[in-house]
Amino acid sequence: MLELIKNEEDSSLKSLYSLIKAYKNQRHLDKMIKEGEEDIKNGNLYSQSEMQKMIENWVK
């Protein structure tokens, strides 16, 4: 694999790097979505007014 990388053009390596970053980012987003769906399923929710109060307290 190292030989393949050494012999590859910079533009191809940059494209591969971008692809890997996008893949890792998507996996992270998928994990966050799954956690959110589990929270909803388990009833771990806040109302709009509760969230507004939390945000107001953060600003203080």
PDB file of N, CA and C in Angstrom:
ATOM      1  N   MET A   1       0.830  -1.181   0.000  1.00  0.00           N
ATOM      2  CA  MET A   1       0.000   0.000   0.000  1.00  0.00           C
ATOM      3  C   MET A   1       0.878   1.249   0.000  1.00  0.00           C
ATOM      4  N   LEU A   2       1.954   1.209   0.756  1.00  0.00           N
ATOM      5  CA  LEU A   2       2.866   2.348   0.807  1.00  0.00           C
ATOM      6  C   LEU A   2       3.439   2.641  -0.574  1.00  0.00           C
ATOM      7  N   GLU A   3       3.779   1.608  -1.322  1.00  0.00           N
ATOM      8  CA  GLU A   3       4.304   1.794  -2.680  1.00  0.00           C
ATOM      9  C   GLU A   3       3.254   2.451  -3.582  1.00  0.00           C
ATOM     10  N   LEU A   4       2.013   2.042  -3.445  1.00  0.00           N
ATOM     11  CA  LEU A   4       0.942   2.667  -4.231  1.00  0.00           C
ATOM     12  C   LEU A   4       0.836   4.149  -3.916  1.00  0.00           C
ATOM     13  N   ILE A   5       0.916   4.475  -2.645  1.00  0.00           N
ATOM     14  CA  ILE A   5       0.814   5.876  -2.224  1.00  0.00           C
ATOM     15  C   ILE A   5       2.009   6.675  -2.728  1.00  0.00           C
ATOM     16  N   LYS A   6       3.204   6.107  -2.601  1.00  0.00           N
ATOM     17  CA  LYS A   6       4.418   6.801  -3.050  1.00  0.00           C
ATOM     18  C   LYS A   6       4.374   7.113  -4.548  1.00  0.00           C
ATOM     19  N   ASN A   7       3.801   6.223  -5.321  1.00  0.00           N
ATOM     20  CA  ASN A   7       3.804   6.371  -6.779  1.00  0.00           C
ATOM     21  C   ASN A   7       2.597   7.129  -7.319  1.00  0.00           C
ATOM     22  N   GLU A   8       1.692   7.513  -6.471  1.00  0.00           N
ATOM     23  CA  GLU A   8       0.475   8.186  -6.920  1.00  0.00           C
ATOM     24  C   GLU A   8       0.717   9.687  -7.054  1.00  0.00           C
ATOM     25  N   GLU A   9      -0.041  10.323  -7.923  1.00  0.00           N
ATOM     26  CA  GLU A   9       0.055  11.770  -8.112  1.00  0.00           C
ATOM     27  C   GLU A   9      -0.594  12.495  -6.942  1.00  0.00           C
ATOM     28  N   ASP A  10      -0.103  13.698  -6.681  1.00  0.00           N
ATOM     29  CA  ASP A  10      -0.623  14.485  -5.565  1.00  0.00           C
ATOM     30  C   ASP A  10      -2.121  14.745  -5.684  1.00  0.00           C
ATOM     31  N   SER A  11      -2.579  15.027  -6.885  1.00  0.00           N
ATOM     32  CA  SER A  11      -4.004  15.329  -7.063  1.00  0.00           C
ATOM     33  C   SER A  11      -4.869  14.124  -6.707  1.00  0.00           C
ATOM     34  N   SER A  12      -4.406  12.936  -7.044  1.00  0.00           N
ATOM     35  CA  SER A  12      -5.156  11.723  -6.693  1.00  0.00           C
ATOM     36  C   SER A  12      -5.160  11.502  -5.187  1.00  0.00           C
ATOM     37  N   LEU A  13      -4.015  11.765  -4.557  1.00  0.00           N
ATOM     38  CA  LEU A  13      -3.941  11.602  -3.101  1.00  0.00           C
ATOM     39  C   LEU A  13      -4.831  12.613  -2.392  1.00  0.00           C
ATOM     40  N   LYS A  14      -4.871  13.830  -2.912  1.00  0.00           N
ATOM     41  CA  LYS A  14      -5.743  14.849  -2.319  1.00  0.00           C
ATOM     42  C   LYS A  14      -7.211  14.442  -2.457  1.00  0.00           C
ATOM     43  N   SER A  15      -7.550  13.891  -3.605  1.00  0.00           N
ATOM     44  CA  SER A  15      -8.927  13.419  -3.815  1.00  0.00           C
ATOM     45  C   SER A  15      -9.260  12.276  -2.866  1.00  0.00           C
ATOM     46  N   LEU A  16      -8.328  11.359  -2.704  1.00  0.00           N
ATOM     47  CA  LEU A  16      -8.534  10.235  -1.793  1.00  0.00           C
ATOM     48  C   LEU A  16      -8.683  10.736  -0.358  1.00  0.00           C
ATOM     49  N   TYR A  17      -7.844  11.679   0.026  1.00  0.00           N
ATOM     50  CA  TYR A  17      -7.913  12.255   1.369  1.00  0.00           C
ATOM     51  C   TYR A  17      -9.274  12.917   1.602  1.00  0.00           C
ATOM     52  N   SER A  18      -9.748  13.677   0.622  1.00  0.00           N
ATOM     53  CA  SER A  18     -11.055  14.323   0.732  1.00  0.00           C
ATOM     54  C   SER A  18     -12.171  13.300   0.866  1.00  0.00           C
ATOM     55  N   LEU A  19     -12.057  12.227   0.117  1.00  0.00           N
ATOM     56  CA  LEU A  19     -13.055  11.160   0.173  1.00  0.00           C
ATOM     57  C   LEU A  19     -13.081  10.506   1.553  1.00  0.00           C
ATOM     58  N   ILE A  20     -11.901  10.241   2.100  1.00  0.00           N
ATOM     59  CA  ILE A  20     -11.814   9.633   3.434  1.00  0.00           C
ATOM     60  C   ILE A  20     -12.380  10.571   4.492  1.00  0.00           C
ATOM     61  N   LYS A  21     -12.064  11.865   4.403  1.00  0.00           N
ATOM     62  CA  LYS A  21     -12.601  12.834   5.358  1.00  0.00           C
ATOM     63  C   LYS A  21     -14.124  12.890   5.285  1.00  0.00           C
ATOM     64  N   ALA A  22     -14.659  12.892   4.074  1.00  0.00           N
ATOM     65  CA  ALA A  22     -16.110  12.936   3.900  1.00  0.00           C
ATOM     66  C   ALA A  22     -16.760  11.682   4.476  1.00  0.00           C
ATOM     67  N   TYR A  23     -16.138  10.536   4.263  1.00  0.00           N
ATOM     68  CA  TYR A  23     -16.654   9.277   4.793  1.00  0.00           C
ATOM     69  C   TYR A  23     -16.675   9.304   6.322  1.00  0.00           C
ATOM     70  N   LYS A  24     -15.560   9.750   6.924  1.00  0.00           N
ATOM     71  CA  LYS A  24     -15.494   9.811   8.385  1.00  0.00           C
ATOM     72  C   LYS A  24     -16.518  10.794   8.935  1.00  0.00           C
ATOM     73  N   ASN A  25     -16.694  11.918   8.263  1.00  0.00           N
ATOM     74  CA  ASN A  25     -17.676  12.907   8.699  1.00  0.00           C
ATOM     75  C   ASN A  25     -19.088  12.328   8.621  1.00  0.00           C
ATOM     76  N   GLN A  26     -19.386  11.614   7.545  1.00  0.00           N
ATOM     77  CA  GLN A  26     -20.715  11.015   7.400  1.00  0.00           C
ATOM     78  C   GLN A  26     -20.967   9.968   8.474  1.00  0.00           C
ATOM     79  N   ARG A  27     -19.954   9.175   8.796  1.00  0.00           N
ATOM     80  CA  ARG A  27     -20.112   8.181   9.873  1.00  0.00           C
ATOM     81  C   ARG A  27     -20.419   8.867  11.192  1.00  0.00           C
ATOM     82  N   HIS A  28     -19.753   9.991  11.464  1.00  0.00           N
ATOM     83  CA  HIS A  28     -20.003  10.750  12.688  1.00  0.00           C
ATOM     84  C   HIS A  28     -21.440  11.287  12.696  1.00  0.00           C
ATOM     85  N   LEU A  29     -21.877  11.833  11.556  1.00  0.00           N
ATOM     86  CA  LEU A  29     -23.246  12.338  11.468  1.00  0.00           C
ATOM     87  C   LEU A  29     -24.261  11.214  11.640  1.00  0.00           C
ATOM     88  N   ASP A  30     -23.998  10.066  11.034  1.00  0.00           N
ATOM     89  CA  ASP A  30     -24.901   8.911  11.179  1.00  0.00           C
ATOM     90  C   ASP A  30     -25.014   8.487  12.639  1.00  0.00           C
ATOM     91  N   LYS A  31     -23.882   8.514  13.352  1.00  0.00           N
ATOM     92  CA  LYS A  31     -23.887   8.152  14.768  1.00  0.00           C
ATOM     93  C   LYS A  31     -24.725   9.143  15.569  1.00  0.00           C
ATOM     94  N   MET A  32     -24.571  10.439  15.276  1.00  0.00           N
ATOM     95  CA  MET A  32     -25.343  11.459  15.989  1.00  0.00           C
ATOM     96  C   MET A  32     -26.839  11.301  15.715  1.00  0.00           C
ATOM     97  N   ILE A  33     -27.195  11.003  14.472  1.00  0.00           N
ATOM     98  CA  ILE A  33     -28.601  10.801  14.119  1.00  0.00           C
ATOM     99  C   ILE A  33     -29.159   9.599  14.870  1.00  0.00           C
ATOM    100  N   LYS A  34     -28.396   8.507  14.906  1.00  0.00           N
ATOM    101  CA  LYS A  34     -28.843   7.305  15.610  1.00  0.00           C
ATOM    102  C   LYS A  34     -29.057   7.603  17.092  1.00  0.00           C
ATOM    103  N   GLU A  35     -28.131   8.343  17.707  1.00  0.00           N
ATOM    104  CA  GLU A  35     -28.285   8.701  19.118  1.00  0.00           C
ATOM    105  C   GLU A  35     -29.524   9.562  19.321  1.00  0.00           C
ATOM    106  N   GLY A  36     -29.770  10.489  18.403  1.00  0.00           N
ATOM    107  CA  GLY A  36     -30.956  11.333  18.495  1.00  0.00           C
ATOM    108  C   GLY A  36     -32.238  10.527  18.376  1.00  0.00           C
ATOM    109  N   GLU A  37     -32.245   9.577  17.454  1.00  0.00           N
ATOM    110  CA  GLU A  37     -33.422   8.727  17.289  1.00  0.00           C
ATOM    111  C   GLU A  37     -33.665   7.875  18.538  1.00  0.00           C
ATOM    112  N   GLU A  38     -32.582   7.408  19.167  1.00  0.00           N
ATOM    113  CA  GLU A  38     -32.723   6.642  20.408  1.00  0.00           C
ATOM    114  C   GLU A  38     -33.256   7.527  21.534  1.00  0.00           C
ATOM    115  N   ASP A  39     -32.798   8.781  21.598  1.00  0.00           N
ATOM    116  CA  ASP A  39     -33.325   9.716  22.597  1.00  0.00           C
ATOM    117  C   ASP A  39     -34.820   9.918  22.407  1.00  0.00           C
ATOM    118  N   ILE A  40     -35.244  10.107  21.158  1.00  0.00           N
ATOM    119  CA  ILE A  40     -36.663  10.298  20.873  1.00  0.00           C
ATOM    120  C   ILE A  40     -37.446   9.055  21.295  1.00  0.00           C
ATOM    121  N   LYS A  41     -36.937   7.893  20.925  1.00  0.00           N
ATOM    122  CA  LYS A  41     -37.602   6.634  21.263  1.00  0.00           C
ATOM    123  C   LYS A  41     -37.744   6.467  22.775  1.00  0.00           C
ATOM    124  N   ASN A  42     -36.712   6.903  23.516  1.00  0.00           N
ATOM    125  CA  ASN A  42     -36.722   6.760  24.977  1.00  0.00           C
ATOM    126  C   ASN A  42     -37.388   7.923  25.697  1.00  0.00           C
ATOM    127  N   GLY A  43     -37.890   8.895  24.939  1.00  0.00           N
ATOM    128  CA  GLY A  43     -38.599  10.023  25.550  1.00  0.00           C
ATOM    129  C   GLY A  43     -37.680  11.081  26.143  1.00  0.00           C
ATOM    130  N   ASN A  44     -36.412  11.071  25.778  1.00  0.00           N
ATOM    131  CA  ASN A  44     -35.464  12.077  26.270  1.00  0.00           C
ATOM    132  C   ASN A  44     -35.577  13.331  25.416  1.00  0.00           C
ATOM    133  N   LEU A  45     -36.603  14.117  25.692  1.00  0.00           N
ATOM    134  CA  LEU A  45     -36.927  15.283  24.877  1.00  0.00           C
ATOM    135  C   LEU A  45     -37.088  16.524  25.747  1.00  0.00           C
ATOM    136  N   TYR A  46     -36.949  17.696  25.112  1.00  0.00           N
ATOM    137  CA  TYR A  46     -37.226  18.969  25.758  1.00  0.00           C
ATOM    138  C   TYR A  46     -38.259  19.699  24.919  1.00  0.00           C
ATOM    139  N   SER A  47     -39.146  20.430  25.587  1.00  0.00           N
ATOM    140  CA  SER A  47     -40.115  21.242  24.856  1.00  0.00           C
ATOM    141  C   SER A  47     -39.417  22.500  24.345  1.00  0.00           C
ATOM    142  N   GLN A  48     -40.091  23.202  23.459  1.00  0.00           N
ATOM    143  CA  GLN A  48     -39.536  24.447  22.911  1.00  0.00           C
ATOM    144  C   GLN A  48     -39.291  25.456  24.031  1.00  0.00           C
ATOM    145  N   SER A  49     -40.218  25.569  24.965  1.00  0.00           N
ATOM    146  CA  SER A  49     -40.057  26.543  26.055  1.00  0.00           C
ATOM    147  C   SER A  49     -38.902  26.140  26.992  1.00  0.00           C
ATOM    148  N   GLU A  50     -38.731  24.843  27.233  1.00  0.00           N
ATOM    149  CA  GLU A  50     -37.607  24.393  28.058  1.00  0.00           C
ATOM    150  C   GLU A  50     -36.276  24.727  27.381  1.00  0.00           C
ATOM    151  N   MET A  51     -36.213  24.504  26.079  1.00  0.00           N
ATOM    152  CA  MET A  51     -34.988  24.820  25.344  1.00  0.00           C
ATOM    153  C   MET A  51     -34.706  26.317  25.357  1.00  0.00           C
ATOM    154  N   GLN A  52     -35.742  27.113  25.215  1.00  0.00           N
ATOM    155  CA  GLN A  52     -35.560  28.566  25.225  1.00  0.00           C
ATOM    156  C   GLN A  52     -34.984  29.014  26.562  1.00  0.00           C
ATOM    157  N   LYS A  53     -35.483  28.457  27.662  1.00  0.00           N
ATOM    158  CA  LYS A  53     -34.956  28.795  28.992  1.00  0.00           C
ATOM    159  C   LYS A  53     -33.497  28.369  29.127  1.00  0.00           C
ATOM    160  N   MET A  54     -33.155  27.202  28.614  1.00  0.00           N
ATOM    161  CA  MET A  54     -31.766  26.737  28.653  1.00  0.00           C
ATOM    162  C   MET A  54     -30.848  27.700  27.897  1.00  0.00           C
ATOM    163  N   ILE A  55     -31.288  28.091  26.699  1.00  0.00           N
ATOM    164  CA  ILE A  55     -30.481  28.994  25.877  1.00  0.00           C
ATOM    165  C   ILE A  55     -30.309  30.332  26.581  1.00  0.00           C
ATOM    166  N   GLU A  56     -31.358  30.834  27.179  1.00  0.00           N
ATOM    167  CA  GLU A  56     -31.267  32.117  27.893  1.00  0.00           C
ATOM    168  C   GLU A  56     -30.268  32.014  29.052  1.00  0.00           C
ATOM    169  N   ASN A  57     -30.221  30.873  29.715  1.00  0.00           N
ATOM    170  CA  ASN A  57     -29.277  30.690  30.813  1.00  0.00           C
ATOM    171  C   ASN A  57     -27.832  30.576  30.317  1.00  0.00           C
ATOM    172  N   TRP A  58     -27.644  30.039  29.109  1.00  0.00           N
ATOM    173  CA  TRP A  58     -26.304  29.932  28.552  1.00  0.00           C
ATOM    174  C   TRP A  58     -25.732  31.317  28.246  1.00  0.00           C
ATOM    175  N   VAL A  59     -26.600  32.215  27.808  1.00  0.00           N
ATOM    176  CA  VAL A  59     -26.164  33.542  27.393  1.00  0.00           C
ATOM    177  C   VAL A  59     -25.741  34.381  28.596  1.00  0.00           C
ATOM    178  N   LYS A  60     -26.319  34.126  29.738  1.00  0.00           N
ATOM    179  CA  LYS A  60     -26.014  34.913  30.948  1.00  0.00           C
ATOM    180  C   LYS A  60     -24.624  34.726  31.429  1.00  0.00           C
TER     181      LYS A  60
END
